[in-house]
One Martini backbone bead per residue (centre of mass of N, CA, C, O) as a GRO file, in nm:
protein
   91
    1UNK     BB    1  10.030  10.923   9.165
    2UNK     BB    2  10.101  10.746   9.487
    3UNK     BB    3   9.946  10.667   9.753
    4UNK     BB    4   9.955  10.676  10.075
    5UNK     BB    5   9.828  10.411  10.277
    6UNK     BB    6   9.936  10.349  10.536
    7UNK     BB    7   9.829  10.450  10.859
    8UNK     BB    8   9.617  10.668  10.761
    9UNK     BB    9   9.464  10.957  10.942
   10UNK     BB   10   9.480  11.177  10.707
   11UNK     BB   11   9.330  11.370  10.476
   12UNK     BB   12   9.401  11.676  10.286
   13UNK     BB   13   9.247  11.901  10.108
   14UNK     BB   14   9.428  12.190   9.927
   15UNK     BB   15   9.337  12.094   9.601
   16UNK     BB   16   9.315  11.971   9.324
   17UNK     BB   17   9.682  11.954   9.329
   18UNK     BB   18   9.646  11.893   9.666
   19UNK     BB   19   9.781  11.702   9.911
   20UNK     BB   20   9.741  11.551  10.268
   21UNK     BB   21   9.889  11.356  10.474
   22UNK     BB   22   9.850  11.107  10.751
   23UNK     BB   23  10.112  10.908  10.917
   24UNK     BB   24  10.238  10.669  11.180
   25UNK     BB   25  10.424  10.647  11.003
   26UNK     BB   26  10.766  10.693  10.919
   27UNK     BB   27  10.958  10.844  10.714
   28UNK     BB   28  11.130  10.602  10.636
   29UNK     BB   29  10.924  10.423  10.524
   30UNK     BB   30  10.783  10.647  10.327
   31UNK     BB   31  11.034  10.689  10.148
   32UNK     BB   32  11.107  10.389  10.069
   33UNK     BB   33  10.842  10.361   9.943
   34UNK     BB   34  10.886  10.600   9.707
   35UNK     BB   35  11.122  10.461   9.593
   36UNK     BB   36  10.947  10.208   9.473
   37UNK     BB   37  10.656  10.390   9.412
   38UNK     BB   38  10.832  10.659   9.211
   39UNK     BB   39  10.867  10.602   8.903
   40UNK     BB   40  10.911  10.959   8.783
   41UNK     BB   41  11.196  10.998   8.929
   42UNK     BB   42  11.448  11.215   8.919
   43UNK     BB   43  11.480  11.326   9.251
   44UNK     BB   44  11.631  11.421   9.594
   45UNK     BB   45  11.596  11.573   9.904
   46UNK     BB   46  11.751  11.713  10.184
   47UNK     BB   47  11.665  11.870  10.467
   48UNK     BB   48  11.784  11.986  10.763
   49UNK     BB   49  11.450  11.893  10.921
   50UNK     BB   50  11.417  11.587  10.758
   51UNK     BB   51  11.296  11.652  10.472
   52UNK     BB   52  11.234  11.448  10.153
   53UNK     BB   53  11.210  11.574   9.813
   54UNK     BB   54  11.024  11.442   9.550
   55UNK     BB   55  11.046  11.407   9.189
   56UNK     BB   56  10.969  11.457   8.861
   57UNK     BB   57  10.908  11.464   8.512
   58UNK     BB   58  10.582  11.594   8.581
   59UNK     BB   59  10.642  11.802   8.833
   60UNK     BB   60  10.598  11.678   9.077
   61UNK     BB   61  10.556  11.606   9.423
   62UNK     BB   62  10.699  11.488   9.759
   63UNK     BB   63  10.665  11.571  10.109
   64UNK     BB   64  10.850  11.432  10.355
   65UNK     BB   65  10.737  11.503  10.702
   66UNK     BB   66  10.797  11.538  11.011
   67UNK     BB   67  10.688  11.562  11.300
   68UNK     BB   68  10.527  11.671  11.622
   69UNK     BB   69  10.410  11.716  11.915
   70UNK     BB   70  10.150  11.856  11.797
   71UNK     BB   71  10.212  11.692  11.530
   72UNK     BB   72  10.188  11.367  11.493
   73UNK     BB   73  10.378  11.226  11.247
   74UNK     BB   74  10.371  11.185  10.877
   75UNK     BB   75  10.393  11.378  10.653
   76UNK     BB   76  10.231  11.418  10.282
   77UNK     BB   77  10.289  11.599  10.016
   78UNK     BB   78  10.089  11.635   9.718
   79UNK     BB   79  10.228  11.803   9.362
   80UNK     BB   80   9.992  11.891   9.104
   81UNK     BB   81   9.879  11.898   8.769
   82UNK     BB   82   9.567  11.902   8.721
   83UNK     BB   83   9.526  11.994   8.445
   84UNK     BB   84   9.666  11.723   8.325
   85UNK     BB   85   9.584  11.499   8.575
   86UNK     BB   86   9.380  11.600   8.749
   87UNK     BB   87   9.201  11.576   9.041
   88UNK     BB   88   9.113  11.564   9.364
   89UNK     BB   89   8.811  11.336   9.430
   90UNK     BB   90   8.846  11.355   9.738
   91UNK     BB   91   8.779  11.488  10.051
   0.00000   0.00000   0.00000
């Protein structure tokens, strides 16, 4: 699964097989790249608060949520089955 890199303010590990991102880029930014670099994707969802929610073949997803004014930024959630794809070994 691709991690968005671009204008990143924190990673925030969540488990073994969960990330959070955080980035100064936009939603729609963040999307756009998740369309292009999100090879086994099968699906994307909009819910009504703005967020955007990418499915995988291997069951993974991508969840891209729009800040506010308390938490300003483009948070990326990211979760996978750690015990087939391995855990997440940054901090």
């Amino acid at each position: 699964m691709p991690f968005y890199t671009a204008d990143v303010t924190n990673v925030d590990k969540q488990s073994g097989g969960s990330v959070v991102i955080t980035t100064k880029d936009s939603v729609d930014t963040v999307c756009a790249w998740y369309r292009k670099n999100l090879g086994d994707q099968n699906g994307e969802t909009t819910t009504k608060d703005g967020a955007h929610i990418f499915y995988t073949h291997s069951g993974a997803t991508v969840d891209v949520e729009p800040g506010n004014r308390f938490a300003p930024g483009t948070n990326i959630g990211l979760v996978w089955d750690a015990k087939k794809f391995g855990p997440y070994i940054g901090k």
